[in-house]
Amino acid sequence: MFQDILFPVTFGLALFLFGMKVMEASLHAWAGPKLIGFLHRTTRTPWTGLLSSTLITAVLQSSTAVTVMTIGLVNARLLSYARTLGIILGGNIGTCLTTELLALNIAKLGVPMLIVSLGMWAAAVLGGEMLPGYIQRRLPWLQPLQFGALAMAGFSLVMIAIRFMQSIGPALEERGVISWLLEHATGSLLWGAFAGAVLTAIIHSSAAVVAMTMGLAASGALPVEFGIAMVIGSNVGTCVTAVIAAIGGNRSGRFVAWSHVTLNVLGAALFLPLVPLLQGMAASLTGDLSAQIAHTQTIFNVACSLLALPFCYLPIWSRLDRSDDHLSGRILPNTKV
């Protein structure tokens, strides 16, 4: 039991989260400050906010990081209510990049990529330490190479972790867990969505839950429909971090957090009854079960964001901005939507 199931799941999940944090921190250190400025300059409308947030989330590999960043900017009075709505929607789309990359079935390349990336990082560090100053000034790419190599190492760890989590399939089947899940999956997909939401809230990473679901689906340990329900639920569970980040902030920051919750809960409620349709769409794209989970997450997030985008243009958001500015006695620059 421990060797076949508990250890692979625990170690794989811990390695996945560590790899994600290494990748996120490296990319944030490399491009984070520039991306914050880019976010502030490109959120004049919800549509441009959605596009810029999608790009930044794809680069930082964390929708939670972008949402927390947005709450900080709103608390500092650097962004208005209306600007944040497009950012939230774009964050949900950008976070799909990780799972789509994992769907390429390149997990077997994890160890070689890790060795190459660590070698590149060591070479860049040694070059920065040992080369004379005048040569370093002619090689401005050494520091970006360090961060890029570390990000690649983090992604390699993620792929290695996926292989660990996939290895539990035969053990689960042997112990009757698969038949139990099949029974629950056909009974209520709501149970799967709840499980996905709770798991994501506990570990604060929807990507980890989706990746685990992909691994279980690929090994045959999890029905695809049940996995899709877990993916939908994980979008709700990921809101917990944003709500925690808004505690102690001002009304504007709390608005961002609860807007995130509202948008994701409404999206889940709308698409959960459509799980068979989502599975059919994903199955028409690929026969790989793991890739179907990844494609479903992308379809779900893109569809939810595009459906919600027109509501971001309602005049009520600008009125809320003006009301909040009046109460606080401060005027936000460029609050026009």
mmCIF file of C-alpha atoms in Angstrom:
data_model
loop_
_atom_site.group_PDB
_atom_site.id
_atom_site.type_symbol
_atom_site.label_atom_id
_atom_site.label_comp_id
_atom_site.label_asym_id
_atom_site.label_seq_id
_atom_site.Cartn_x
_atom_site.Cartn_y
_atom_site.Cartn_z
ATOM 1 C CA MET A 1 0.000 0.000 0.000
ATOM 2 C CA PHE A 2 2.660 2.535 1.037
ATOM 3 C CA GLN A 3 5.159 1.576 -1.652
ATOM 4 C CA ASP A 4 2.593 1.187 -4.448
ATOM 5 C CA ILE A 5 0.237 4.110 -3.771
ATOM 6 C CA LEU A 6 1.006 6.439 -0.854
ATOM 7 C CA PHE A 7 4.681 7.046 -1.590
ATOM 8 C CA PRO A 8 4.303 7.672 -5.362
ATOM 9 C CA VAL A 9 1.371 10.041 -4.785
ATOM 10 C CA THR A 10 2.939 11.917 -1.850
ATOM 11 C CA PHE A 11 6.403 12.163 -3.367
ATOM 12 C CA GLY A 12 5.038 12.940 -6.830
ATOM 13 C CA LEU A 13 2.773 15.703 -5.535
ATOM 14 C CA ALA A 14 5.547 17.231 -3.409
ATOM 15 C CA LEU A 15 7.946 17.129 -6.367
ATOM 16 C CA PHE A 16 5.295 18.642 -8.638
ATOM 17 C CA LEU A 17 4.652 21.550 -6.270
ATOM 18 C CA PHE A 18 8.384 22.109 -5.770
ATOM 19 C CA GLY A 19 8.957 22.124 -9.533
ATOM 20 C CA MET A 20 6.090 24.566 -10.061
ATOM 21 C CA LYS A 21 7.462 26.916 -7.389
ATOM 22 C CA VAL A 22 10.969 26.781 -8.866
ATOM 23 C CA MET A 23 9.573 27.555 -12.314
ATOM 24 C CA GLU A 24 7.274 30.305 -11.040
ATOM 25 C CA ALA A 25 9.964 31.990 -8.901
ATOM 26 C CA SER A 26 12.539 31.865 -11.713
ATOM 27 C CA LEU A 27 10.188 33.330 -14.294
ATOM 28 C CA HIS A 28 8.950 35.942 -11.841
ATOM 29 C CA ALA A 29 12.494 37.034 -10.970
ATOM 30 C CA TRP A 30 13.356 37.181 -14.659
ATOM 31 C CA ALA A 31 10.336 39.036 -16.015
ATOM 32 C CA GLY A 32 8.025 39.803 -13.085
ATOM 33 C CA PRO A 33 8.711 43.556 -12.595
ATOM 34 C CA LYS A 34 8.469 44.231 -16.336
ATOM 35 C CA LEU A 35 5.252 42.236 -16.561
ATOM 36 C CA ILE A 36 3.658 44.227 -13.726
ATOM 37 C CA GLY A 37 4.331 47.417 -15.661
ATOM 38 C CA PHE A 38 3.023 45.758 -18.820
ATOM 39 C CA LEU A 39 -0.148 44.701 -16.967
ATOM 40 C CA HIS A 40 -0.761 48.259 -15.787
ATOM 41 C CA ARG A 41 -0.284 49.723 -19.266
ATOM 42 C CA THR A 42 -2.426 47.191 -21.142
ATOM 43 C CA THR A 43 -5.610 46.943 -19.087
ATOM 44 C CA ARG A 44 -7.516 49.961 -20.383
ATOM 45 C CA THR A 45 -10.374 47.708 -21.526
ATOM 46 C CA PRO A 46 -11.506 44.254 -20.347
ATOM 47 C CA TRP A 47 -10.502 42.754 -23.718
ATOM 48 C CA THR A 48 -6.924 44.068 -23.580
ATOM 49 C CA GLY A 49 -6.818 43.089 -19.906
ATOM 50 C CA LEU A 50 -7.814 39.532 -20.827
ATOM 51 C CA LEU A 51 -5.121 39.314 -23.513
ATOM 52 C CA SER A 52 -2.332 40.770 -21.378
ATOM 53 C CA SER A 53 -3.304 38.664 -18.359
ATOM 54 C CA THR A 54 -3.324 35.514 -20.516
ATOM 55 C CA LEU A 55 0.219 36.310 -21.659
ATOM 56 C CA ILE A 56 1.510 37.131 -18.170
ATOM 57 C CA THR A 57 -0.081 34.037 -16.609
ATOM 58 C CA ALA A 58 1.404 31.851 -19.347
ATOM 59 C CA VAL A 59 4.840 33.354 -18.630
ATOM 60 C CA LEU A 60 4.617 33.204 -14.828
ATOM 61 C CA GLN A 61 2.841 29.805 -14.907
ATOM 62 C CA SER A 62 0.501 30.777 -12.081
ATOM 63 C CA SER A 63 -2.972 32.316 -12.308
ATOM 64 C CA THR A 64 -2.909 32.604 -8.512
ATOM 65 C CA ALA A 65 0.242 34.735 -8.682
ATOM 66 C CA VAL A 66 -1.400 37.056 -11.208
ATOM 67 C CA THR A 67 -4.583 37.322 -9.117
ATOM 68 C CA VAL A 68 -2.627 38.076 -5.937
ATOM 69 C CA MET A 69 -0.549 40.606 -7.896
ATOM 70 C CA THR A 70 -3.764 42.227 -9.125
ATOM 71 C CA ILE A 71 -5.167 42.438 -5.591
ATOM 72 C CA GLY A 72 -1.965 44.208 -4.527
ATOM 73 C CA LEU A 73 -2.234 46.708 -7.392
ATOM 74 C CA VAL A 74 -5.885 47.391 -6.585
ATOM 75 C CA ASN A 75 -5.149 47.814 -2.873
ATOM 76 C CA ALA A 76 -2.427 50.304 -3.854
ATOM 77 C CA ARG A 77 -5.006 52.180 -5.961
ATOM 78 C CA LEU A 78 -3.067 51.502 -9.179
ATOM 79 C CA LEU A 79 -5.881 49.602 -10.894
ATOM 80 C CA SER A 80 -9.641 50.147 -10.980
ATOM 81 C CA TYR A 81 -12.466 47.644 -10.511
ATOM 82 C CA ALA A 82 -13.233 47.472 -14.220
ATOM 83 C CA ARG A 83 -9.628 46.751 -15.198
ATOM 84 C CA THR A 84 -9.383 43.729 -12.900
ATOM 85 C CA LEU A 85 -12.246 41.771 -14.488
ATOM 86 C CA GLY A 86 -10.402 41.145 -17.748
ATOM 87 C CA ILE A 87 -7.269 40.219 -15.795
ATOM 88 C CA ILE A 88 -9.140 37.525 -13.862
ATOM 89 C CA LEU A 89 -10.587 36.038 -17.046
ATOM 90 C CA GLY A 90 -7.222 36.053 -18.807
ATOM 91 C CA GLY A 91 -5.556 34.380 -15.833
ATOM 92 C CA ASN A 92 -7.900 31.421 -16.176
ATOM 93 C CA ILE A 93 -6.887 30.998 -19.835
ATOM 94 C CA GLY A 94 -3.140 31.479 -19.367
ATOM 95 C CA THR A 95 -2.904 28.815 -16.691
ATOM 96 C CA CYS A 96 -3.833 26.139 -19.267
ATOM 97 C CA LEU A 97 -0.374 26.307 -20.862
ATOM 98 C CA THR A 98 1.215 24.007 -18.273
ATOM 99 C CA THR A 99 -1.323 21.227 -18.692
ATOM 100 C CA GLU A 100 -1.248 21.524 -22.500
ATOM 101 C CA LEU A 101 2.527 21.101 -22.400
ATOM 102 C CA LEU A 102 2.132 18.059 -20.171
ATOM 103 C CA ALA A 103 -0.404 16.661 -22.642
ATOM 104 C CA LEU A 104 2.375 16.387 -25.226
ATOM 105 C CA ASN A 105 3.511 13.205 -23.416
ATOM 106 C CA ILE A 106 7.077 14.382 -22.972
ATOM 107 C CA ALA A 107 7.312 13.183 -19.366
ATOM 108 C CA LYS A 108 9.965 10.641 -20.333
ATOM 109 C CA LEU A 109 12.238 13.561 -21.233
ATOM 110 C CA GLY A 110 12.084 14.908 -17.673
ATOM 111 C CA VAL A 111 15.417 13.508 -16.440
ATOM 112 C CA PRO A 112 17.458 14.480 -19.560
ATOM 113 C CA MET A 113 15.920 17.966 -19.489
ATOM 114 C CA LEU A 114 16.748 18.307 -15.796
ATOM 115 C CA ILE A 115 20.393 17.381 -16.407
ATOM 116 C CA VAL A 116 20.707 19.785 -19.350
ATOM 117 C CA SER A 117 18.987 22.658 -17.526
ATOM 118 C CA LEU A 118 21.111 22.254 -14.391
ATOM 119 C CA GLY A 119 24.222 22.186 -16.582
ATOM 120 C CA MET A 120 23.143 25.408 -18.298
ATOM 121 C CA TRP A 121 22.414 27.033 -14.939
ATOM 122 C CA ALA A 122 25.816 26.011 -13.504
ATOM 123 C CA ALA A 123 27.606 27.319 -16.603
ATOM 124 C CA ALA A 124 25.763 30.648 -16.416
ATOM 125 C CA VAL A 125 26.501 31.030 -12.692
ATOM 126 C CA LEU A 126 30.182 30.164 -13.089
ATOM 127 C CA GLY A 127 30.430 32.491 -16.064
ATOM 128 C CA GLY A 128 28.972 35.320 -14.016
ATOM 129 C CA GLU A 129 31.351 34.648 -11.127
ATOM 130 C CA MET A 130 34.606 33.883 -12.924
ATOM 131 C CA LEU A 131 34.591 36.090 -16.018
ATOM 132 C CA PRO A 132 36.122 39.576 -15.746
ATOM 133 C CA GLY A 133 33.706 42.453 -15.358
ATOM 134 C CA TYR A 134 34.296 43.939 -18.804
ATOM 135 C CA ILE A 135 33.433 40.589 -20.421
ATOM 136 C CA GLN A 136 30.315 40.179 -18.262
ATOM 137 C CA ARG A 137 29.080 43.567 -19.459
ATOM 138 C CA ARG A 138 29.273 42.260 -23.014
ATOM 139 C CA LEU A 139 27.240 39.182 -22.052
ATOM 140 C CA PRO A 140 24.018 40.642 -20.617
ATOM 141 C CA TRP A 141 22.209 37.354 -21.289
ATOM 142 C CA LEU A 142 24.050 35.459 -18.530
ATOM 143 C CA GLN A 143 21.566 36.348 -15.790
ATOM 144 C CA PRO A 144 18.461 35.689 -17.935
ATOM 145 C CA LEU A 145 20.069 32.356 -18.865
ATOM 146 C CA GLN A 146 20.312 31.469 -15.157
ATOM 147 C CA PHE A 147 16.625 32.155 -14.582
ATOM 148 C CA GLY A 148 15.599 30.453 -17.831
ATOM 149 C CA ALA A 149 17.630 27.334 -16.977
ATOM 150 C CA LEU A 150 16.071 27.178 -13.501
ATOM 151 C CA ALA A 151 12.598 27.527 -15.008
ATOM 152 C CA MET A 152 13.392 24.647 -17.351
ATOM 153 C CA ALA A 153 14.645 22.597 -14.389
ATOM 154 C CA GLY A 154 11.379 23.296 -12.558
ATOM 155 C CA PHE A 155 9.359 22.095 -15.542
ATOM 156 C CA SER A 156 11.550 18.987 -15.739
ATOM 157 C CA LEU A 157 10.722 18.209 -12.103
ATOM 158 C CA VAL A 158 7.034 18.603 -12.931
ATOM 159 C CA MET A 159 7.333 16.018 -15.714
ATOM 160 C CA ILE A 160 9.221 13.610 -13.441
ATOM 161 C CA ALA A 161 6.505 14.041 -10.805
ATOM 162 C CA ILE A 162 3.818 13.172 -13.369
ATOM 163 C CA ARG A 163 5.492 9.837 -14.049
ATOM 164 C CA PHE A 164 5.512 9.054 -10.319
ATOM 165 C CA MET A 165 1.805 9.834 -9.999
ATOM 166 C CA GLN A 166 0.956 7.800 -13.092
ATOM 167 C CA SER A 167 2.615 4.703 -11.626
ATOM 168 C CA ILE A 168 -0.173 4.068 -9.111
ATOM 169 C CA GLY A 169 -2.738 2.980 -11.737
ATOM 170 C CA PRO A 170 -2.181 -0.793 -11.532
ATOM 171 C CA ALA A 171 -2.186 -0.747 -7.713
ATOM 172 C CA LEU A 172 -5.467 1.181 -7.605
ATOM 173 C CA GLU A 173 -7.072 -1.209 -10.061
ATOM 174 C CA GLU A 174 -5.905 -4.202 -8.048
ATOM 175 C CA ARG A 175 -7.487 -2.819 -4.863
ATOM 176 C CA GLY A 176 -10.856 -2.059 -6.437
ATOM 177 C CA VAL A 177 -10.485 1.717 -6.259
ATOM 178 C CA ILE A 178 -11.172 2.127 -9.975
ATOM 179 C CA SER A 179 -14.492 0.291 -9.817
ATOM 180 C CA TRP A 180 -15.449 2.413 -6.791
ATOM 181 C CA LEU A 181 -14.636 5.616 -8.681
ATOM 182 C CA LEU A 182 -16.568 4.401 -11.714
ATOM 183 C CA GLU A 183 -19.597 3.803 -9.525
ATOM 184 C CA HIS A 184 -19.406 7.325 -8.071
ATOM 185 C CA ALA A 185 -18.650 8.904 -11.428
ATOM 186 C CA THR A 186 -21.794 7.531 -13.009
ATOM 187 C CA GLY A 187 -23.792 8.496 -9.931
ATOM 188 C CA SER A 188 -22.827 12.145 -9.530
ATOM 189 C CA LEU A 189 -20.287 14.329 -11.290
ATOM 190 C CA LEU A 190 -20.958 16.923 -8.594
ATOM 191 C CA TRP A 191 -18.994 14.689 -6.224
ATOM 192 C CA GLY A 192 -16.011 14.846 -8.570
ATOM 193 C CA ALA A 193 -16.228 18.647 -8.822
ATOM 194 C CA PHE A 194 -16.359 18.875 -5.032
ATOM 195 C CA ALA A 195 -13.310 16.617 -4.726
ATOM 196 C CA GLY A 196 -11.389 18.764 -7.239
ATOM 197 C CA ALA A 197 -12.317 21.966 -5.404
ATOM 198 C CA VAL A 198 -11.309 20.625 -1.992
ATOM 199 C CA LEU A 199 -7.997 19.185 -3.203
ATOM 200 C CA THR A 200 -7.101 22.462 -4.936
ATOM 201 C CA ALA A 201 -8.039 24.506 -1.872
ATOM 202 C CA ILE A 202 -5.828 22.312 0.305
ATOM 203 C CA ILE A 203 -2.699 22.345 -1.856
ATOM 204 C CA HIS A 204 -3.281 25.805 -3.432
ATOM 205 C CA SER A 205 -2.531 24.623 -6.956
ATOM 206 C CA SER A 206 -5.120 23.841 -9.608
ATOM 207 C CA ALA A 207 -2.294 22.838 -11.955
ATOM 208 C CA ALA A 208 -1.206 20.108 -9.519
ATOM 209 C CA VAL A 209 -4.742 18.724 -9.254
ATOM 210 C CA VAL A 210 -5.231 18.797 -13.036
ATOM 211 C CA ALA A 211 -1.852 17.126 -13.576
ATOM 212 C CA MET A 212 -2.706 14.437 -11.028
ATOM 213 C CA THR A 213 -6.044 13.904 -12.752
ATOM 214 C CA MET A 214 -4.292 13.611 -16.124
ATOM 215 C CA GLY A 215 -1.925 11.017 -14.718
ATOM 216 C CA LEU A 216 -4.722 8.940 -13.219
ATOM 217 C CA ALA A 217 -6.776 9.149 -16.423
ATOM 218 C CA ALA A 218 -3.779 8.094 -18.529
ATOM 219 C CA SER A 219 -3.199 5.051 -16.323
ATOM 220 C CA GLY A 220 -6.857 4.047 -16.504
ATOM 221 C CA ALA A 221 -7.364 4.671 -12.797
ATOM 222 C CA LEU A 222 -9.890 7.478 -13.315
ATOM 223 C CA PRO A 223 -12.841 7.796 -15.725
ATOM 224 C CA VAL A 224 -12.394 10.778 -18.043
ATOM 225 C CA GLU A 225 -15.814 12.253 -17.220
ATOM 226 C CA PHE A 226 -15.001 12.130 -13.516
ATOM 227 C CA GLY A 227 -11.608 13.746 -14.242
ATOM 228 C CA ILE A 228 -13.286 16.553 -16.200
ATOM 229 C CA ALA A 229 -15.582 17.202 -13.242
ATOM 230 C CA MET A 230 -12.520 17.420 -10.983
ATOM 231 C CA VAL A 231 -10.927 19.912 -13.397
ATOM 232 C CA ILE A 232 -14.044 22.096 -13.273
ATOM 233 C CA GLY A 233 -14.047 21.894 -9.479
ATOM 234 C CA SER A 234 -10.366 22.819 -9.305
ATOM 235 C CA ASN A 235 -11.192 26.177 -10.904
ATOM 236 C CA VAL A 236 -13.384 26.931 -7.904
ATOM 237 C CA GLY A 237 -10.870 25.669 -5.359
ATOM 238 C CA THR A 238 -8.119 27.899 -6.751
ATOM 239 C CA CYS A 239 -10.099 30.965 -5.597
ATOM 240 C CA VAL A 240 -9.255 30.234 -1.952
ATOM 241 C CA THR A 241 -5.766 31.724 -2.261
ATOM 242 C CA ALA A 242 -7.177 34.951 -3.694
ATOM 243 C CA VAL A 243 -9.698 35.240 -0.858
ATOM 244 C CA ILE A 244 -6.937 34.707 1.706
ATOM 245 C CA ALA A 245 -4.777 37.344 -0.040
ATOM 246 C CA ALA A 246 -7.631 39.861 0.186
ATOM 247 C CA ILE A 247 -8.012 39.501 3.977
ATOM 248 C CA GLY A 248 -6.944 42.725 5.625
ATOM 249 C CA GLY A 249 -7.032 44.633 2.347
ATOM 250 C CA ASN A 250 -9.409 47.409 1.356
ATOM 251 C CA ARG A 251 -12.800 47.106 -0.298
ATOM 252 C CA SER A 252 -11.257 47.166 -3.758
ATOM 253 C CA GLY A 253 -9.028 44.171 -3.031
ATOM 254 C CA ARG A 254 -11.935 42.201 -1.607
ATOM 255 C CA PHE A 255 -13.933 43.017 -4.725
ATOM 256 C CA VAL A 256 -11.243 41.461 -6.921
ATOM 257 C CA ALA A 257 -11.128 38.290 -4.804
ATOM 258 C CA TRP A 258 -14.875 37.790 -4.711
ATOM 259 C CA SER A 259 -15.229 38.622 -8.397
ATOM 260 C CA HIS A 260 -12.785 35.767 -8.999
ATOM 261 C CA VAL A 261 -14.925 33.460 -6.856
ATOM 262 C CA THR A 262 -18.176 34.523 -8.547
ATOM 263 C CA LEU A 263 -16.876 34.126 -12.094
ATOM 264 C CA ASN A 264 -15.381 30.691 -11.427
ATOM 265 C CA VAL A 265 -18.397 29.365 -9.492
ATOM 266 C CA LEU A 266 -20.829 30.516 -12.192
ATOM 267 C CA GLY A 267 -18.625 28.968 -14.878
ATOM 268 C CA ALA A 268 -18.510 25.661 -13.001
ATOM 269 C CA ALA A 269 -22.285 25.665 -12.460
ATOM 270 C CA LEU A 270 -22.849 26.358 -16.160
ATOM 271 C CA PHE A 271 -20.506 23.707 -17.550
ATOM 272 C CA LEU A 272 -20.800 20.858 -15.040
ATOM 273 C CA PRO A 273 -24.026 19.567 -16.668
ATOM 274 C CA LEU A 274 -22.186 19.735 -20.018
ATOM 275 C CA VAL A 275 -19.362 17.361 -19.034
ATOM 276 C CA PRO A 276 -20.374 14.715 -21.638
ATOM 277 C CA LEU A 277 -20.306 17.416 -24.336
ATOM 278 C CA LEU A 278 -16.877 18.612 -23.183
ATOM 279 C CA GLN A 279 -15.585 15.052 -23.241
ATOM 280 C CA GLY A 280 -16.937 14.561 -26.754
ATOM 281 C CA MET A 281 -15.215 17.726 -27.969
ATOM 282 C CA ALA A 282 -11.899 16.706 -26.373
ATOM 283 C CA ALA A 283 -12.192 13.144 -27.707
ATOM 284 C CA SER A 284 -12.656 14.511 -31.233
ATOM 285 C CA LEU A 285 -9.266 16.227 -30.878
ATOM 286 C CA THR A 286 -7.291 13.284 -29.484
ATOM 287 C CA GLY A 287 -7.682 9.709 -28.340
ATOM 288 C CA ASP A 288 -5.151 10.161 -25.529
ATOM 289 C CA LEU A 289 -7.044 10.221 -22.217
ATOM 290 C CA SER A 290 -4.525 12.459 -20.485
ATOM 291 C CA ALA A 291 -4.604 14.966 -23.345
ATOM 292 C CA GLN A 292 -8.411 14.944 -23.246
ATOM 293 C CA ILE A 293 -8.294 16.220 -19.666
ATOM 294 C CA ALA A 294 -5.868 19.008 -20.674
ATOM 295 C CA HIS A 295 -7.904 20.011 -23.735
ATOM 296 C CA THR A 296 -11.088 20.053 -21.663
ATOM 297 C CA GLN A 297 -9.540 22.471 -19.192
ATOM 298 C CA THR A 298 -8.537 24.762 -22.061
ATOM 299 C CA ILE A 299 -11.965 24.583 -23.729
ATOM 300 C CA PHE A 300 -13.708 25.203 -20.398
ATOM 301 C CA ASN A 301 -11.561 28.191 -19.401
ATOM 302 C CA VAL A 302 -11.614 29.842 -22.835
ATOM 303 C CA ALA A 303 -15.387 29.398 -23.167
ATOM 304 C CA CYS A 304 -16.090 30.708 -19.648
ATOM 305 C CA SER A 305 -13.856 33.743 -20.137
ATOM 306 C CA LEU A 306 -15.323 34.678 -23.520
ATOM 307 C CA LEU A 307 -18.886 34.251 -22.245
ATOM 308 C CA ALA A 308 -18.187 36.465 -19.232
ATOM 309 C CA LEU A 309 -16.221 39.130 -21.137
ATOM 310 C CA PRO A 310 -19.248 41.157 -22.413
ATOM 311 C CA PHE A 311 -20.480 41.581 -18.812
ATOM 312 C CA CYS A 312 -17.190 43.296 -17.962
ATOM 313 C CA TYR A 313 -18.272 46.235 -20.123
ATOM 314 C CA LEU A 314 -21.385 47.005 -18.053
ATOM 315 C CA PRO A 315 -21.454 50.627 -16.773
ATOM 316 C CA ILE A 316 -21.972 49.425 -13.193
ATOM 317 C CA TRP A 317 -18.237 48.734 -12.796
ATOM 318 C CA SER A 318 -17.293 52.324 -13.644
ATOM 319 C CA ARG A 319 -19.959 53.580 -11.244
ATOM 320 C CA LEU A 320 -18.498 51.392 -8.510
ATOM 321 C CA ASP A 321 -15.087 52.906 -9.244
ATOM 322 C CA ARG A 322 -16.433 56.439 -8.930
ATOM 323 C CA SER A 323 -18.348 55.548 -5.767
ATOM 324 C CA ASP A 324 -15.248 54.054 -4.168
ATOM 325 C CA ASP A 325 -13.130 57.042 -5.228
ATOM 326 C CA HIS A 326 -15.674 59.389 -3.672
ATOM 327 C CA LEU A 327 -15.692 57.459 -0.397
ATOM 328 C CA SER A 328 -11.908 57.322 -0.214
ATOM 329 C CA GLY A 329 -11.386 60.892 -1.339
ATOM 330 C CA ARG A 330 -8.876 59.787 -3.984
ATOM 331 C CA ILE A 331 -9.016 59.766 -7.778
ATOM 332 C CA LEU A 332 -7.701 56.856 -9.775
ATOM 333 C CA PRO A 333 -5.837 57.699 -12.959
ATOM 334 C CA ASN A 334 -7.126 56.275 -16.240
ATOM 335 C CA THR A 335 -10.243 54.593 -14.838
ATOM 336 C CA LYS A 336 -12.137 54.909 -18.094
ATOM 337 C CA VAL A 337 -13.160 51.587 -19.621
#
